[in-house]
Tab-separated table of C-alpha atoms and ligand atoms in Angstrom:
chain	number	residue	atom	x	y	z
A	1	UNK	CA	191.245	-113.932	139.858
A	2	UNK	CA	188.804	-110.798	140.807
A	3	UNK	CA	185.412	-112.384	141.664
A	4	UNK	CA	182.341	-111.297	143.372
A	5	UNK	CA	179.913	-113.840	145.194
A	6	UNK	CA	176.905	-112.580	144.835
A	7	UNK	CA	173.465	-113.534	146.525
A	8	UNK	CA	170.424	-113.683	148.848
A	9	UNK	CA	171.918	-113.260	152.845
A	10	UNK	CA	171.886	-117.346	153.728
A	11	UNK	CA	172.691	-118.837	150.561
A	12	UNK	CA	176.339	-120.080	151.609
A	13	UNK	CA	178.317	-117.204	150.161
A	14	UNK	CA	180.049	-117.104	153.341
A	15	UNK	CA	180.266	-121.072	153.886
A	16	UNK	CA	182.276	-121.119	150.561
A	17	UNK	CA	184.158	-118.336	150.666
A	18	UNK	CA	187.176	-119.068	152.786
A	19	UNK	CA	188.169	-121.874	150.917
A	20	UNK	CA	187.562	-121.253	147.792
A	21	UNK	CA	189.603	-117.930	148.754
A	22	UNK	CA	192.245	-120.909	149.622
A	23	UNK	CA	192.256	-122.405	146.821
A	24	UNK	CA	193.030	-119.822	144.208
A	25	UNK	CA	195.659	-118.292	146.754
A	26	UNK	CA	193.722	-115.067	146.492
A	27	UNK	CA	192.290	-112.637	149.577
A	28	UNK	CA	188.866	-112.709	150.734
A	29	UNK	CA	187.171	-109.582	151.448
A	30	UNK	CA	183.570	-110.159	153.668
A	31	UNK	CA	182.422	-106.799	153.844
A	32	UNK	CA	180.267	-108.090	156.901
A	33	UNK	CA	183.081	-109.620	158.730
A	34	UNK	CA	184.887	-106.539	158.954
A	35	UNK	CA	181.544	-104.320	160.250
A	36	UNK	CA	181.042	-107.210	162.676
A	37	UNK	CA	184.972	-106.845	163.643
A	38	UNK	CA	184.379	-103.225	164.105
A	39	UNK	CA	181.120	-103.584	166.295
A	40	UNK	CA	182.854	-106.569	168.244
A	41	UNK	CA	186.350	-103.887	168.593
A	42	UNK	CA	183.812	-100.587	169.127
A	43	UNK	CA	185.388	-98.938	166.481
A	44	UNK	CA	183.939	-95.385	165.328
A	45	UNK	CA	182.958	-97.556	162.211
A	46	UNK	CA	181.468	-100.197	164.410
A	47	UNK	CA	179.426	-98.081	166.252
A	48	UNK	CA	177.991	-96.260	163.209
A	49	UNK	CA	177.157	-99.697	161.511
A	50	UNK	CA	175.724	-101.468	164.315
A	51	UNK	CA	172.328	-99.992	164.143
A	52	UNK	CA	171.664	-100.736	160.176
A	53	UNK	CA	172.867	-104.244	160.909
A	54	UNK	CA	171.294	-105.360	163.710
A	55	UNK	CA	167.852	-103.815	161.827
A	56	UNK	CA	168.671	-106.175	158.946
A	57	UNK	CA	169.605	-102.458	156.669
A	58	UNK	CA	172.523	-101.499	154.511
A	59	UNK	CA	175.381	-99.861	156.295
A	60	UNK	CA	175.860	-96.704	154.188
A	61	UNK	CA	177.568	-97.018	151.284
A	62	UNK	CA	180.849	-94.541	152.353
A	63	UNK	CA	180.959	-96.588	155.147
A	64	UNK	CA	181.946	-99.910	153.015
A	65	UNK	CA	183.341	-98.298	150.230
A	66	UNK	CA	185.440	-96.654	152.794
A	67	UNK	CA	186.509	-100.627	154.155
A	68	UNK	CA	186.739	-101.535	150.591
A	69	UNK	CA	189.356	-99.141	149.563
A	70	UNK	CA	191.409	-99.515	152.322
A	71	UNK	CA	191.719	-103.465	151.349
A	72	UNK	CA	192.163	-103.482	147.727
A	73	UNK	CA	194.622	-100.625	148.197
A	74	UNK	CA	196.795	-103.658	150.150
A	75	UNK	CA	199.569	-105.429	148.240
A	76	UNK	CA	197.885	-108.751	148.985
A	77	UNK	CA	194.929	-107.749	146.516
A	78	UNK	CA	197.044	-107.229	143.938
A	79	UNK	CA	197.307	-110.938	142.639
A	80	UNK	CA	193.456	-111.231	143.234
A	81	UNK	CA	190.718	-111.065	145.581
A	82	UNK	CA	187.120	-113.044	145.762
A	83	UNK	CA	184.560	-110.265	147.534
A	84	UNK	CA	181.607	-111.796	149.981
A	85	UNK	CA	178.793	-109.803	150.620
A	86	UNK	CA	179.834	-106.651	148.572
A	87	UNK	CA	178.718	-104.456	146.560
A	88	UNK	CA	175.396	-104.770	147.871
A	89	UNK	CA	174.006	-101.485	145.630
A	90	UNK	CA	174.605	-100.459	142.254
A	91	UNK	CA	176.576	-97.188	143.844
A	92	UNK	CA	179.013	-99.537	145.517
A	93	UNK	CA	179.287	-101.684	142.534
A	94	UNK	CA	180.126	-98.332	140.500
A	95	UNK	CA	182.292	-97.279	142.816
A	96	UNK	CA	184.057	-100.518	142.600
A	97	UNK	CA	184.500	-100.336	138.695
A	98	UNK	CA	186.301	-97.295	139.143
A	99	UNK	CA	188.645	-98.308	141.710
A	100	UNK	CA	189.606	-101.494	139.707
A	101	UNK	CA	189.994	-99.232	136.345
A	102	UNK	CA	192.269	-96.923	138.329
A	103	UNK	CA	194.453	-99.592	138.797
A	104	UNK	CA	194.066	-100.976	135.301
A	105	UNK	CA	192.072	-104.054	136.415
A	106	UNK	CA	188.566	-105.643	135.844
A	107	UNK	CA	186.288	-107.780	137.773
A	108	UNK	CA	186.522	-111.664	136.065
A	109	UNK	CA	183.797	-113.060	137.295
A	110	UNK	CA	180.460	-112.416	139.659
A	111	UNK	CA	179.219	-115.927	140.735
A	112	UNK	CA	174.917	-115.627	141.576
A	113	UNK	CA	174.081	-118.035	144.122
A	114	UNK	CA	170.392	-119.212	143.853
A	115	UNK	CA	168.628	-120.631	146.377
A	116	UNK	CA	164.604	-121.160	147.130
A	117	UNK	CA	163.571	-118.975	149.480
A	118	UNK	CA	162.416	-121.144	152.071
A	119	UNK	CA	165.375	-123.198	151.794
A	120	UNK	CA	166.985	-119.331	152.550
A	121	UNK	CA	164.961	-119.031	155.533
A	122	UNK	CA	165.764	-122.054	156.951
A	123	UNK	CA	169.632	-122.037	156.403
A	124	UNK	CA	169.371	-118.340	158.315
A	125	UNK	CA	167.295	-119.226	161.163
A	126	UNK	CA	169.428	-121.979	162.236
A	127	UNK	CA	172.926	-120.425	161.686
A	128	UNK	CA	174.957	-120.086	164.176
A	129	UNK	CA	178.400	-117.938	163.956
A	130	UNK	CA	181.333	-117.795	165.910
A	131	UNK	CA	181.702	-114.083	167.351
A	132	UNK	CA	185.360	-115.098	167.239
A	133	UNK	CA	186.616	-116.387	164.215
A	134	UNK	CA	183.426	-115.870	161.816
A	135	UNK	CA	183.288	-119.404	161.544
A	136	UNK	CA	179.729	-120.106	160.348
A	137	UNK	CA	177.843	-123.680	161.625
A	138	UNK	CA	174.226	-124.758	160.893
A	139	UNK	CA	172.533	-126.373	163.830
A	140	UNK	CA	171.213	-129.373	161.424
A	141	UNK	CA	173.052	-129.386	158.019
A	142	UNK	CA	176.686	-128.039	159.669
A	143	UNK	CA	176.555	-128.881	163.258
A	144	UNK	CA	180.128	-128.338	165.412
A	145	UNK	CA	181.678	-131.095	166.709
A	146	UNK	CA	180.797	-129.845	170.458
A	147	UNK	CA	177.138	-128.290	170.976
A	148	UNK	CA	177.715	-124.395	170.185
A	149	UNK	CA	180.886	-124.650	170.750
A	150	UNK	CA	183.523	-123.403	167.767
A	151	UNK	CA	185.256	-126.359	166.229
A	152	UNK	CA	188.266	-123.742	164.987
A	153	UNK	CA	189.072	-121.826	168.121
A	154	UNK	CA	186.534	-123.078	171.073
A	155	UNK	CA	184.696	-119.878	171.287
A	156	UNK	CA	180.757	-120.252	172.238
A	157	UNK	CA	178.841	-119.969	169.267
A	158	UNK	CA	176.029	-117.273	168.889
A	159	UNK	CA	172.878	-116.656	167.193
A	160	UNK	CA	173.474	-113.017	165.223
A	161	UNK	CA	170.954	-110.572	165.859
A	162	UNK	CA	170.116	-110.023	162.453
A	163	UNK	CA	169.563	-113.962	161.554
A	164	UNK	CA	166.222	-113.566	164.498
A	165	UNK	CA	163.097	-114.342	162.384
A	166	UNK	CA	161.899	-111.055	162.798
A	167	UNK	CA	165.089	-109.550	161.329
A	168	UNK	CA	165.607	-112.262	158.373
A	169	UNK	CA	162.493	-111.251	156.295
A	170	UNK	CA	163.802	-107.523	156.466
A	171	UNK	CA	167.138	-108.905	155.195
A	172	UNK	CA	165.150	-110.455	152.444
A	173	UNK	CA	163.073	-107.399	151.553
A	174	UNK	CA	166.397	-104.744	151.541
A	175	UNK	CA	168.654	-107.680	149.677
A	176	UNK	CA	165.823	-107.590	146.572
A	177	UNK	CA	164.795	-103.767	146.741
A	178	UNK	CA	169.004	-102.790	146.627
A	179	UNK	CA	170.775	-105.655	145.439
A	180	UNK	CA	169.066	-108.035	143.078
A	181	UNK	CA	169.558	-105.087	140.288
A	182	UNK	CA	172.912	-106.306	140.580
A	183	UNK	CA	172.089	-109.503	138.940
A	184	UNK	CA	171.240	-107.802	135.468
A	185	UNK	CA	174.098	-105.061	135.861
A	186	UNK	CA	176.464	-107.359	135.457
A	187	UNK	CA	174.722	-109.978	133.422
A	188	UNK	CA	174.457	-106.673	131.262
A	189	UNK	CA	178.496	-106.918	131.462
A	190	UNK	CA	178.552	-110.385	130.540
A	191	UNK	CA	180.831	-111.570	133.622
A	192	UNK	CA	177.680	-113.356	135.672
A	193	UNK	CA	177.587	-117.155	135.912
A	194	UNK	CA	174.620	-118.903	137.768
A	195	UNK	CA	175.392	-121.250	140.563
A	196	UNK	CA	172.741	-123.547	141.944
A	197	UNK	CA	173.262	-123.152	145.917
A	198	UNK	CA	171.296	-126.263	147.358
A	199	UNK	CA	172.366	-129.448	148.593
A	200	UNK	CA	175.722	-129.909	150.803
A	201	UNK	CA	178.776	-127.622	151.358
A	202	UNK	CA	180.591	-130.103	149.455
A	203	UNK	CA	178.776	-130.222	146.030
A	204	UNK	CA	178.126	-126.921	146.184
A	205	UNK	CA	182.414	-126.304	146.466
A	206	UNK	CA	182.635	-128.606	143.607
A	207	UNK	CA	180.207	-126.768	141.148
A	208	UNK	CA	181.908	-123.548	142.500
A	209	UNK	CA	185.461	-125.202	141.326
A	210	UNK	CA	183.811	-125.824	138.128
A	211	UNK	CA	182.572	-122.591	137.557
A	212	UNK	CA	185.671	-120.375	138.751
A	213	UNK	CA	187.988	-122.989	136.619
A	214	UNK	CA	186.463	-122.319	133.184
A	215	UNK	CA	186.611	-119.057	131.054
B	301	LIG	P1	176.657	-110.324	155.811
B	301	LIG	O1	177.543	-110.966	156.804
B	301	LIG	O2	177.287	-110.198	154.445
B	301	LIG	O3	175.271	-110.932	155.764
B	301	LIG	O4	176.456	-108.809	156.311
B	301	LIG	C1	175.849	-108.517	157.549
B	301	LIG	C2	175.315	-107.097	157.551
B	301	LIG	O5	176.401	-106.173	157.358
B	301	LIG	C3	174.344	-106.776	156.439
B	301	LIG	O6	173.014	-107.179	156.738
B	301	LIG	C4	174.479	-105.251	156.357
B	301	LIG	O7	173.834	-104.609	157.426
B	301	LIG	C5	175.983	-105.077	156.563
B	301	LIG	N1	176.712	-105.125	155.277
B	301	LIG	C6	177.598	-106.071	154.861
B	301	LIG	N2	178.061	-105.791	153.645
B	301	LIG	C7	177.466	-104.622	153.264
B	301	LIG	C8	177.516	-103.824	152.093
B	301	LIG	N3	178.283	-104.155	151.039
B	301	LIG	N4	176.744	-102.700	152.055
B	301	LIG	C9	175.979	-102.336	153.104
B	301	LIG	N5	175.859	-103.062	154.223
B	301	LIG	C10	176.598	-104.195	154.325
C-alpha cells in the first residue's frame, strides 16, 4: 500500500493516520512531525523550517523532499508507506513520482479529505498537540483523559503556534493557493478517492477502511 492523505490543515489527516498506518502494517511518514522534531531537537533543518511554520508557510520544498528521501530510501518503506501532510506542491508531488519510478513503484491511492470550512476552523482552533509524542487531542470532540495532559506519555499538552487564529486563516489561504491543484493532478491520474471528513474519529476510520480496502 503507497497512499497519500491529502487535505485542508485540520481535517483529521493526522487523527487517522497512525492507525490506519497500523492497520495495513505500513510506515507513516508526517512530513510535519518530522519539521516539528527538528525544531523541538534544533536541528540545522529545524531551525531553517521554524520560521515558515510558525507563519502558517510552506517549508521549502528541498527542505521536505530532502526528509522525504531520506525515509522512503529506508527498508521499512519498502512494503508500503501512507504519507500525511506531503506533497503539499505540485514540485514535491513530481518529485515524488520520480523517486517511486526509480524504484519501480507507483503511488495506489491519494485519499481527499473534505471538510466545511468552518467545521476546519473549529477543529484547528481547539487542537491541542502533544510536543512529545505528536499525539493530537481536541479540547471538545477529543478531550484527554486529564485536562492538557497527554493520555500516551503524560507530557503537558500545547496549543501550536501555527493553529493561533491569526495563523489558521494563513494556513487556509497557502493550503488552496499551493496545494488544492493537487486535487485535480491526481484526479487527472485517476488514483484520487473522496472521503467525507465530518462526524467522529470513529466513522471517519471506518469510511477510511472502506475506502483503502477496495480497488
Ligand atoms: P502539518 O503538521 O502537516 O499541518 O504541518 C505543519 C507545518 O509544517 C506546515 O504548516 C508547513 O509549514 C510545514 N510542512 C509540513 N509538511 C510540509 C510540506 N510537505 N511542504 C512544505 N511545508 C510543510
Amino acid at each position: 500500500m503507497r497512499v497519500i492523505f491529502l487535505g485542508p490543515p485540520g481535517v483529521g489527516k493526522g487523527t487517522q493516520a497512525d492507525a490506519i498506518a497500523k492497520h495495513f502494517q505500513v510506515i507513516k511518514i508526517a512530513t510535519g512531525d518530522l519539521l516539528r522534531e527538528g525544531v523541538a531537537k534544533r536541528t540545522a533543518l529545524g531551525l531553517k523550517a521554524k520560521s515558515f511554520m510558525d507563519a502558517g508557510g510552506l517549508v521549502p520544498d528541498d527542505v521536505v523532499i530532502g526528509l522525504i528521501e531520506e525515509k522512503l530510501s529506508l527498508p521499512e518503506s519498502e512494503s508500503g508507506f501512507l504519507l500525511d501532510g506531503f506533497p503539499r506542491t505540485v514540485a514535491q508531488a513530481d518529485k515524488l513520482t520520480d523517486i517511486l519510478s526509480q524504484k519501480s513503484q507507483s503511488l495506489n491511492k491519494v485519499i481527499y479529505f473534505v471538510l466545511s470550512e468552518i467545521e476546519i476552523v473549529r477543529r484547528l482552533s481547539g487542537r491541542r498537540s502533544c510536543p512529545k509524542c505528536q499525539a493530537v487531542f481536541h479540547v471538545e470532540s477529543i478531550p484527554p483523559k486529564e485536562l492538557n495532559v497527554c493520555d500516551f506519555c503524560l507530557s503537558d499538552l500545547v496549543q501550536r503556534n501555527d493553529d493561533m487564529p491569526e495563523t489558521i486563516q494563513s494556513r487556509l489561504s497557502v493550503y488552496k493557493e499551493q496545494t488544492a491543484p493537487l486535487i485535480e493532478y491526481y484526479r487527472g491520474k485517476k488514483i484520487l478517492s473522496e472521503l467525507d471528513g465530518s462526524g467522529d474519529v470513529s466513522d471517519v476510520r471506518e469510511r477510511l477502511l472502506l475506502a483503502l480496502s477496495g480497488p
